[in-house]
């Protein structure tokens, strides 16, 4: 009895749908297919199938490098790989389900599927040379550079202010301003003015200026206004 062979475009479409079903179940928004991401995913799947290698850096590059080469400008990218082999072959939906379930049950792959701020997806499925039906699947998640945001911190006080953003510690000196560009929303916390601890917490918002001013009681106050650009 001949092995069952799937319809590749159907497998790719099913993977996108199953991924979005999983994201919906976890109260996350859908990721929409993107041509450049799909091209990058198919090209890498074809490379893995031809070379027999199976790793995220098999071609000497990272996922972000391949995505950039495909013409996609990104600020966040993640990649999942899957391999399936069965002498009986695969029906289209069964092959898609095998890949998605494998990712869901692997912590690192699951994290990519549940990337909160990812907005787009690309999937590539390629048959690899083998005596039995063997398929390589590459799944890419990304957030485009066009969705990154920018904000400024301006220190109008007479002392340096320490703060954290994006998991890193920073300091802005008196009469200085610092501009941050970020891919996804992240907590912004002001922790100290001079030697005095303060506790001011925000969810950083694009297009605004956080102006730092001294406050007799709290030590520091923050005024938020729109970011004005020169004409």
Coordinates of N, CA and C in Angstrom, one line a residue:
X1 N 0.8 -1.2 0.0 CA 0.0 0.0 0.0 C 0.9 1.3 0.0
X2 N 0.7 2.1 -1.0 CA 1.5 3.3 -1.0 C 1.3 4.3 0.2
X3 N 2.4 4.9 0.5 CA 2.3 5.9 1.6 C 1.4 7.1 1.3
X4 N 0.8 7.6 2.3 CA -0.1 8.8 2.2 C 0.8 10.0 2.2
X5 N 0.6 10.9 1.2 CA 1.3 12.1 1.1 C 0.4 13.3 1.3
X6 N 0.8 14.3 2.1 CA -0.1 15.4 2.4 C 0.0 16.5 1.3
X7 N -1.0 17.3 1.3 CA -0.9 18.5 0.5 C -0.2 19.6 1.3
X8 N 1.0 20.0 0.8 CA 1.8 20.9 1.6 C 1.1 22.3 1.9
X9 N 0.5 23.0 1.0 CA -0.1 24.2 1.3 C -1.2 24.1 2.3
X10 N -1.9 22.9 2.3 CA -2.9 22.7 3.3 C -2.3 22.5 4.7
X11 N -1.2 21.8 4.7 CA -0.5 21.6 6.0 C -0.1 22.9 6.6
X12 N 0.5 23.8 5.8 CA 0.9 25.1 6.3 C -0.3 25.9 6.8
X13 N -1.4 25.9 6.0 CA -2.6 26.6 6.5 C -3.1 26.1 7.8
X14 N -3.1 24.8 7.9 CA -3.6 24.2 9.1 C -2.8 24.5 10.3
X15 N -1.5 24.6 10.1 CA -0.6 24.9 11.2 C -0.9 26.4 11.7
X16 N -1.1 27.3 10.8 CA -1.4 28.6 11.2 C -2.7 28.7 12.0
X17 N -3.7 27.9 11.5 CA -5.0 27.9 12.2 C -4.9 27.3 13.6
X18 N -4.2 26.2 13.7 CA -4.1 25.5 15.0 C -3.3 26.4 15.9
X19 N -2.3 27.1 15.4 CA -1.5 28.0 16.3 C -2.4 29.1 16.8
X20 N -3.2 29.7 15.9 CA -4.1 30.7 16.4 C -5.2 30.2 17.3
X21 N -5.7 29.0 17.1 CA -6.6 28.4 18.1 C -6.0 28.3 19.5
X22 N -4.7 27.9 19.5 CA -4.0 27.7 20.7 C -3.8 29.1 21.4
X23 N -3.5 30.1 20.6 CA -3.3 31.4 21.2 C -4.6 32.0 21.7
X24 N -5.7 31.7 21.0 CA -7.0 32.2 21.5 C -7.4 31.5 22.8
X25 N -7.1 30.2 22.9 CA -7.3 29.5 24.1 C -6.6 30.1 25.3
X26 N -5.4 30.7 25.0 CA -4.6 31.3 26.0 C -4.8 32.8 26.1
X27 N -5.9 33.3 25.5 CA -6.3 34.7 25.6 C -5.3 35.6 24.9
X28 N -4.7 35.2 23.8 CA -3.8 36.0 23.0 C -4.4 36.3 21.6
X29 N -4.0 37.4 21.0 CA -4.5 37.7 19.7 C -3.9 36.8 18.6
X30 N -4.6 36.7 17.5 CA -4.1 35.9 16.3 C -2.8 36.5 15.7
X31 N -2.0 35.6 15.1 CA -0.9 36.1 14.3 C -1.3 35.9 12.8
X32 N -1.0 36.9 12.0 CA -1.5 36.8 10.6 C -0.3 36.4 9.7
X33 N -0.6 35.6 8.7 CA 0.5 35.1 7.7 C 1.1 36.3 7.0
X34 N 2.4 36.2 6.9 CA 3.2 37.3 6.2 C 4.1 36.6 5.1
X35 N 4.1 37.2 3.9 CA 4.8 36.5 2.8 C 6.3 36.4 3.0
X36 N 6.9 37.5 3.5 CA 8.4 37.4 3.7 C 8.7 36.4 4.8
X37 N 7.9 36.3 5.8 CA 8.2 35.3 6.9 C 8.0 33.9 6.3
X38 N 7.0 33.7 5.5 CA 6.7 32.4 4.9 C 7.8 32.0 3.9
X39 N 8.3 33.0 3.2 CA 9.4 32.7 2.2 C 10.7 32.3 3.0
X40 N 11.0 33.0 4.1 CA 12.1 32.6 5.0 C 12.0 31.2 5.6
X41 N 10.8 30.9 6.0 CA 10.5 29.6 6.6 C 10.7 28.5 5.6
X42 N 10.1 28.7 4.4 CA 10.2 27.6 3.4 C 11.7 27.4 2.9
X43 N 12.4 28.5 2.8 CA 13.8 28.5 2.3 C 14.6 27.7 3.3
X44 N 14.4 28.0 4.6 CA 15.2 27.3 5.6 C 14.8 25.8 5.8
X45 N 13.5 25.5 5.6 CA 13.0 24.1 5.7 C 13.7 23.4 4.5
X46 N 13.7 24.0 3.3 CA 14.3 23.3 2.2 C 15.8 23.1 2.4
X47 N 16.5 24.0 3.1 CA 17.9 23.9 3.4 C 18.1 22.7 4.3
X48 N 17.3 22.6 5.4 CA 17.4 21.6 6.4 C 17.1 20.2 5.7
X49 N 16.1 20.2 4.8 CA 15.8 18.9 4.2 C 16.9 18.4 3.3
X50 N 17.5 19.4 2.5 CA 18.6 19.0 1.6 C 19.9 18.6 2.3
X51 N 20.2 19.4 3.4 CA 21.5 19.2 4.0 C 21.5 18.0 5.0
X52 N 20.3 17.7 5.5 CA 20.2 16.7 6.6 C 20.5 17.2 8.0
X53 N 20.8 18.5 8.1 CA 21.1 19.1 9.4 C 19.8 19.5 10.0
X54 N 19.8 19.7 11.3 CA 18.5 20.1 12.0 C 18.9 20.9 13.2
X55 N 19.1 22.2 13.0 CA 19.3 23.1 14.2 C 18.9 24.5 13.7
X56 N 18.8 25.4 14.6 CA 18.4 26.8 14.3 C 19.5 27.5 13.6
X57 N 20.7 27.0 13.7 CA 21.9 27.7 13.1 C 22.6 26.8 12.1
X58 N 21.9 25.9 11.5 CA 22.4 24.9 10.6 C 23.1 25.6 9.4
X59 N 22.6 26.7 9.0 CA 23.2 27.4 7.8 C 24.2 28.5 8.3
X60 N 24.6 28.5 9.5 CA 25.6 29.5 10.1 C 24.9 30.8 10.4
X61 N 23.6 30.9 10.4 CA 22.9 32.1 10.6 C 21.9 31.9 11.7
X62 N 21.4 33.0 12.3 CA 20.3 33.0 13.2 C 19.0 33.2 12.5
X63 N 17.9 33.0 13.1 CA 16.6 33.2 12.5 C 16.4 34.6 12.0
X64 N 16.8 35.6 12.9 CA 16.7 37.0 12.5 C 17.4 37.3 11.2
X65 N 18.6 36.7 11.0 CA 19.4 36.9 9.8 C 18.6 36.5 8.6
X66 N 18.0 35.3 8.7 CA 17.3 34.8 7.5 C 16.0 35.6 7.2
X67 N 15.4 36.0 8.3 CA 14.2 36.9 8.1 C 14.5 38.2 7.5
X68 N 15.6 38.8 7.9 CA 16.1 40.0 7.3 C 16.4 39.8 5.8
X69 N 17.1 38.7 5.5 CA 17.4 38.4 4.1 C 16.2 38.3 3.2
X70 N 15.1 37.9 3.8 CA 13.9 37.7 3.1 C 13.1 39.0 2.9
X71 N 13.7 40.1 3.5 CA 13.1 41.4 3.3 C 12.2 41.9 4.4
X72 N 12.2 41.2 5.5 CA 11.3 41.5 6.6 C 12.0 42.3 7.6
X73 N 11.5 43.5 8.0 CA 12.2 44.4 9.0 C 11.5 44.1 10.3
X74 N 12.2 43.5 11.2 CA 11.6 43.0 12.5 C 12.2 43.7 13.7
X75 N 11.5 43.6 14.8 CA 12.0 44.0 16.1 C 11.9 42.8 17.1
X76 N 11.2 41.8 16.7 CA 11.1 40.6 17.5 C 10.9 39.4 16.6
X77 N 11.6 38.3 16.8 CA 11.5 37.1 16.0 C 11.7 35.9 16.8
X78 N 11.0 34.8 16.5 CA 11.2 33.5 17.2 C 11.0 32.4 16.1
X79 N 11.6 31.3 16.4 CA 11.5 30.2 15.4 C 11.3 28.8 16.0
X80 N 10.4 28.0 15.5 CA 10.2 26.6 15.9 C 10.5 25.7 14.7
X81 N 11.1 24.6 15.0 CA 11.4 23.5 14.0 C 10.7 22.2 14.4
X82 N 10.4 21.5 13.4 CA 9.8 20.1 13.6 C 10.2 19.2 12.5
X83 N 10.3 17.9 12.9 CA 10.6 16.9 11.9 C 9.7 15.7 12.1
X84 N 9.1 15.2 11.1 CA 8.2 14.0 11.2 C 8.6 13.0 10.1
X85 N 8.6 11.7 10.5 CA 8.9 10.6 9.7 C 8.0 9.4 10.0
X86 N 7.4 8.9 8.9 CA 6.5 7.7 9.1 C 6.4 7.0 7.8
X87 N 6.6 5.7 7.8 CA 6.6 4.9 6.6 C 5.2 4.9 6.0
X88 N 4.2 5.1 6.8 CA 2.8 5.1 6.3 C 2.4 6.4 5.7
X89 N 3.2 7.5 5.9 CA 2.9 8.8 5.4 C 2.0 9.6 6.4
X90 N 1.5 10.7 5.9 CA 0.7 11.5 6.7 C -0.4 12.2 5.9
X91 N -1.6 12.2 6.5 CA -2.6 13.1 5.9 C -2.3 14.5 6.3
X92 N -2.8 15.5 5.6 CA -2.4 16.9 5.7 C -2.7 17.4 7.2
X93 N -3.9 17.2 7.7 CA -4.2 17.7 9.0 C -3.4 16.9 10.1
X94 N -3.1 15.7 9.9 CA -2.4 14.9 10.9 C -0.9 15.4 11.0
X95 N -0.3 15.7 9.8 CA 1.0 16.2 9.9 C 1.1 17.6 10.6
X96 N 0.1 18.4 10.3 CA 0.1 19.7 10.9 C -0.1 19.6 12.5
X97 N -1.0 18.7 12.8 CA -1.3 18.4 14.3 C -0.1 17.9 15.0
X98 N 0.7 17.0 14.3 CA 1.9 16.4 14.9 C 2.9 17.5 15.3
X99 N 3.1 18.4 14.3 CA 4.0 19.5 14.6 C 3.6 20.5 15.7
X100 N 2.3 20.9 15.6 CA 1.8 21.8 16.6 C 1.8 21.2 18.0
X101 N 1.3 20.0 18.1 CA 1.3 19.3 19.4 C 2.7 19.2 20.0
X102 N 3.7 18.9 19.1 CA 5.1 18.8 19.6 C 5.6 20.1 20.2
X103 N 5.2 21.2 19.5 CA 5.7 22.5 20.0 C 5.0 22.9 21.3
X104 N 3.7 22.6 21.4 CA 2.9 22.9 22.6 C 3.5 22.2 23.8
X105 N 4.0 21.0 23.6 CA 4.5 20.2 24.7 C 6.0 20.4 25.0
X106 N 6.6 21.3 24.3 CA 8.0 21.6 24.5 C 8.1 23.1 25.1
X107 N 8.6 23.3 26.2 CA 8.6 24.6 26.9 C 9.1 25.8 26.0
X108 N 10.2 25.6 25.4 CA 10.8 26.6 24.5 C 9.9 26.9 23.3
X109 N 9.4 25.9 22.6 CA 8.6 26.1 21.5 C 7.2 26.7 21.9
X110 N 6.7 26.2 23.0 CA 5.4 26.8 23.5 C 5.6 28.3 23.8
X111 N 6.7 28.7 24.3 CA 6.9 30.1 24.6 C 6.8 30.9 23.3
X112 N 7.4 30.4 22.3 CA 7.3 31.1 21.0 C 5.9 31.2 20.5
X113 N 5.1 30.1 20.6 CA 3.8 30.1 20.2 C 2.9 31.1 21.0
X114 N 3.3 31.4 22.2 CA 2.5 32.2 23.1 C 3.2 33.6 23.3
X115 N 4.1 34.0 22.3 CA 4.7 35.3 22.4 C 3.7 36.3 22.4
X116 N 3.6 37.1 23.5 CA 2.4 38.0 23.7 C 2.4 39.1 22.6
X117 N 3.5 39.6 22.2 CA 3.5 40.7 21.3 C 3.8 40.4 19.8
X118 N 3.9 39.1 19.5 CA 4.1 38.7 18.1 C 2.8 39.0 17.4
X119 N 2.9 39.4 16.1 CA 1.7 39.8 15.4 C 1.6 39.0 14.0
X120 N 2.8 38.4 13.6 CA 2.8 37.8 12.2 C 3.5 36.5 12.3
X121 N 3.1 35.6 11.3 CA 3.6 34.2 11.3 C 4.0 33.8 9.9
X122 N 5.0 32.9 9.8 CA 5.3 32.3 8.5 C 5.6 30.8 8.7
X123 N 5.1 30.0 7.9 CA 5.3 28.5 8.0 C 5.8 27.9 6.7
X124 N 6.8 27.1 6.8 CA 7.3 26.4 5.6 C 7.4 24.9 5.9
X125 N 6.8 24.1 5.0 CA 6.9 22.6 5.2 C 7.5 22.1 3.9
X126 N 8.5 21.2 4.0 CA 9.2 20.7 2.9 C 9.5 19.2 3.1
X127 N 9.3 18.4 2.1 CA 9.6 17.0 2.2 C 11.1 16.7 2.0
X128 N 11.7 16.0 2.9 CA 13.1 15.7 2.9 C 13.4 14.3 2.2
X129 N 14.5 14.2 1.6 CA 14.9 12.9 0.9 C 15.0 11.8 1.9
X130 N 14.2 10.7 1.7 CA 14.3 9.6 2.6 C 13.5 8.5 2.0
X131 N 13.7 7.2 2.3 CA 13.0 6.1 1.8 C 11.5 6.1 2.2
X132 N 11.3 6.8 3.4 CA 9.9 6.9 3.9 C 9.6 8.4 3.9
X133 N 8.3 8.7 3.9 CA 7.9 10.1 3.9 C 8.4 10.9 5.2
X134 N 9.2 11.9 4.9 CA 9.8 12.7 6.0 C 9.6 14.2 5.7
X135 N 9.2 14.9 6.7 CA 8.9 16.3 6.4 C 9.6 17.2 7.5
X136 N 10.1 18.3 7.0 CA 10.7 19.4 7.9 C 9.7 20.6 7.9
X137 N 9.5 21.1 9.1 CA 8.6 22.2 9.2 C 9.3 23.3 10.0
X138 N 9.2 24.5 9.5 CA 9.8 25.7 10.1 C 8.6 26.7 10.4
X139 N 8.6 27.2 11.6 CA 7.5 28.2 12.0 C 8.2 29.4 12.5
X140 N 7.9 30.6 12.0 CA 8.4 31.8 12.4 C 7.4 32.7 13.0
X141 N 7.7 33.4 14.1 CA 6.8 34.4 14.7 C 7.6 35.7 14.7
X142 N 6.9 36.8 14.5 CA 7.6 38.1 14.5 C 6.7 39.2 14.8
X143 N 7.3 40.3 15.2 CA 6.6 41.6 15.3 C 7.4 42.6 14.5
X144 N 6.8 43.3 13.5 CA 7.5 44.1 12.6 C 8.1 45.4 13.3
X145 N 9.2 45.9 12.7 CA 9.9 47.1 13.2 C 8.9 48.3 13.2
X146 N 7.9 48.3 12.3 CA 7.0 49.4 12.3 C 6.1 49.5 13.5
X147 N 6.1 48.5 14.3 CA 5.3 48.5 15.6 C 6.1 48.8 16.8
X148 N 7.4 49.1 16.6 CA 8.2 49.4 17.8 C 7.8 50.8 18.3
X149 N 8.0 51.2 19.5 CA 7.6 52.5 20.0 C 8.8 53.2 20.7
X150 N 8.6 54.5 20.9 CA 9.7 55.4 21.4 C 9.1 56.3 22.4
X151 N 9.9 56.5 23.5 CA 9.5 57.5 24.5 C 10.8 58.1 25.1
X152 N 10.6 59.2 25.8 CA 11.8 59.9 26.3 C 11.6 60.2 27.8
X153 N 12.7 60.2 28.5 CA 12.8 60.5 29.9 C 13.6 61.8 30.1
X154 N 13.1 62.8 30.6 CA 13.8 64.1 30.8 C 13.9 64.4 32.3
X155 N 15.1 64.6 32.7 CA 15.4 64.8 34.2 C 15.5 66.3 34.4
X156 N 14.4 66.9 35.0 CA 14.4 68.3 35.4 C 14.8 68.6 36.9
X157 N 15.2 67.5 37.5 CA 15.6 67.6 38.9 C 17.1 68.0 39.0
X158 N 17.6 68.2 40.2 CA 19.0 68.5 40.4 C 19.9 67.3 40.8
X159 N 19.3 66.1 40.7 CA 20.0 64.9 41.1 C 19.8 63.8 40.0
X160 N 20.7 62.9 40.0 CA 20.6 61.8 39.1 C 19.5 60.9 39.5
X161 N 18.7 60.3 38.6 CA 17.6 59.4 38.9 C 17.9 58.0 38.3
X162 N 17.8 57.0 39.1 CA 18.0 55.7 38.7 C 16.6 55.0 38.3
X163 N 16.6 54.2 37.3 CA 15.4 53.6 36.9 C 15.7 52.3 36.1
X164 N 14.7 51.5 35.9 CA 14.8 50.2 35.2 C 13.8 50.2 34.1
X165 N 14.2 49.6 33.0 CA 13.3 49.4 31.8 C 13.8 48.3 31.0
X166 N 12.9 47.4 30.6 CA 13.3 46.3 29.8 C 14.3 45.3 30.4
X167 N 14.2 45.3 31.8 CA 15.0 44.3 32.5 C 16.4 44.9 32.7
X168 N 16.7 46.1 32.4 CA 18.0 46.7 32.6 C 18.0 47.9 33.5
X169 N 19.1 48.2 34.2 CA 19.2 49.4 35.0 C 19.8 50.5 34.3
X170 N 19.2 51.7 34.5 CA 19.7 52.9 33.8 C 19.8 54.1 34.8
X171 N 20.4 55.2 34.4 CA 20.5 56.4 35.2 C 20.4 57.6 34.2
X172 N 19.7 58.6 34.6 CA 19.6 59.8 33.8 C 20.1 61.0 34.7
X173 N 21.1 61.7 34.2 CA 21.7 62.7 35.0 C 20.8 64.0 35.0
X174 N 21.1 64.9 35.9 CA 20.3 66.2 36.0 C 20.4 67.0 34.6
X175 N 19.3 67.5 34.2 CA 19.3 68.3 32.9 C 19.5 67.5 31.7
X176 N 19.5 66.2 31.8 CA 19.7 65.3 30.6 C 18.4 64.6 30.2
X177 N 18.3 64.2 29.0 CA 17.2 63.5 28.5 C 17.6 62.2 27.8
X178 N 16.9 61.1 28.0 CA 17.2 59.8 27.4 C 16.1 59.3 26.6
X179 N 16.3 58.9 25.4 CA 15.3 58.3 24.5 C 15.4 56.8 24.4
X180 N 14.3 56.1 24.6 CA 14.3 54.7 24.5 C 13.4 54.2 23.3
X181 N 13.9 53.3 22.6 CA 13.1 52.6 21.5 C 13.0 51.2 21.9
X182 N 11.7 50.7 21.9 CA 11.5 49.3 22.3 C 10.5 48.6 21.3
X183 N 10.6 47.3 21.3 CA 9.7 46.5 20.4 C 8.3 46.3 21.1
X184 N 8.3 46.0 22.4 CA 7.1 45.6 23.0 C 7.0 46.3 24.4
X185 N 5.8 46.6 24.8 CA 5.6 47.3 26.1 C 6.3 46.6 27.2
X186 N 6.8 47.4 28.2 CA 7.6 46.8 29.3 C 7.5 47.8 30.5
X187 N 7.6 47.3 31.7 CA 7.5 48.1 32.9 C 8.6 49.1 33.0
X188 N 8.3 50.3 33.4 CA 9.2 51.4 33.6 C 9.2 51.8 35.1
X189 N 10.3 51.6 35.8 CA 10.3 51.9 37.3 C 11.4 52.8 37.7
X190 N 11.0 53.9 38.3 CA 11.9 54.9 38.9 C 12.2 54.5 40.3
X191 N 13.5 54.2 40.7 CA 13.8 53.6 41.9 C 14.6 54.5 42.9
X192 N 15.2 55.6 42.4 CA 16.1 56.4 43.3 C 16.3 57.7 42.7
X193 N 16.3 58.8 43.5 CA 16.7 60.1 43.1 C 17.8 60.5 44.1
X194 N 19.0 60.7 43.5 CA 20.2 60.9 44.4 C 20.4 59.6 45.2
X195 N 20.4 59.8 46.5 CA 20.5 58.6 47.4 C 19.1 58.2 48.0
X196 N 18.1 58.9 47.7 CA 16.8 58.6 48.3 C 15.9 57.6 47.4
X197 N 15.5 56.5 48.0 CA 14.7 55.5 47.3 C 13.3 56.1 47.0
X198 N 12.8 55.8 45.8 CA 11.4 56.2 45.4 C 10.8 55.0 44.8
X199 N 9.5 55.0 44.7 CA 8.8 53.9 44.1 C 7.7 54.4 43.2
X200 N 8.1 54.5 41.9 CA 7.2 55.0 40.9 C 7.2 54.0 39.7
X201 N 6.0 53.5 39.4 CA 5.9 52.4 38.4 C 4.9 52.8 37.3
X202 N 5.3 52.5 36.1 CA 4.5 52.8 34.9 C 4.7 51.6 33.9
X203 N 3.7 51.6 33.0 CA 3.8 50.7 31.8 C 4.2 51.6 30.7
X204 N 5.5 51.5 30.2 CA 6.0 52.5 29.3 C 5.1 52.6 28.0
X205 N 4.8 53.9 27.6 CA 3.9 54.2 26.5 C 4.7 54.9 25.5
X206 N 4.5 54.6 24.2 CA 5.2 55.3 23.1 C 4.6 56.6 22.9
X207 N 5.5 57.5 22.4 CA 5.0 58.9 22.0 C 4.8 59.8 23.1
X208 N 5.5 59.6 24.3 CA 5.3 60.5 25.4 C 6.7 60.8 26.0
X209 N 6.7 61.9 26.8 CA 7.9 62.2 27.6 C 7.6 62.1 29.1
X210 N 8.4 61.4 29.8 CA 8.3 61.3 31.2 C 9.3 62.4 31.8
X211 N 8.7 63.5 32.3 CA 9.5 64.5 32.9 C 9.6 64.4 34.4
X212 N 10.9 64.3 34.9 CA 11.2 64.0 36.3 C 11.4 65.3 37.0
X213 N 10.6 65.5 38.1 CA 10.8 66.7 38.9 C 10.9 66.4 40.3
X214 N 11.6 67.3 41.1 CA 11.7 67.0 42.6 C 10.3 67.2 43.2
X215 N 10.1 66.4 44.3 CA 8.9 66.5 45.1 C 9.3 66.5 46.6
X216 N 8.9 67.5 47.3 CA 9.3 67.6 48.7 C 8.9 66.4 49.6
X217 N 7.7 65.9 49.3 CA 7.2 64.8 50.1 C 7.7 63.4 49.6
X218 N 7.5 63.2 48.3 CA 7.8 61.8 47.8 C 9.3 61.8 47.2
X219 N 9.9 62.9 47.1 CA 11.3 62.9 46.5 C 11.3 63.1 45.1
X220 N 10.3 62.5 44.4 CA 10.3 62.6 42.9 C 8.9 62.5 42.4
X221 N 8.6 63.3 41.4 CA 7.3 63.2 40.7 C 7.5 63.1 39.2
X222 N 6.6 62.5 38.5 CA 6.7 62.3 37.1 C 5.5 62.9 36.4
X223 N 5.8 63.8 35.4 CA 4.8 64.4 34.6 C 4.9 63.8 33.2
X224 N 3.7 63.4 32.7 CA 3.7 62.7 31.4 C 3.0 63.7 30.4
X225 N 3.7 63.9 29.2 CA 3.1 64.7 28.2 C 3.5 64.1 26.8
X226 N 2.8 64.5 25.7 CA 3.1 64.0 24.4 C 4.5 64.4 24.0
X227 N 5.1 63.5 23.2 CA 6.4 63.7 22.6 C 6.3 64.6 21.4
X228 N 6.9 65.7 21.4 CA 6.7 66.7 20.3 C 7.9 66.5 19.4
X229 N 7.7 66.5 18.1 CA 8.8 66.3 17.1 C 8.9 67.6 16.3
X230 N 10.1 67.9 15.9 CA 10.4 69.1 15.1 C 9.8 68.9 13.7
X231 N 9.3 70.0 13.2 CA 8.7 70.0 11.8 C 9.8 69.9 10.8

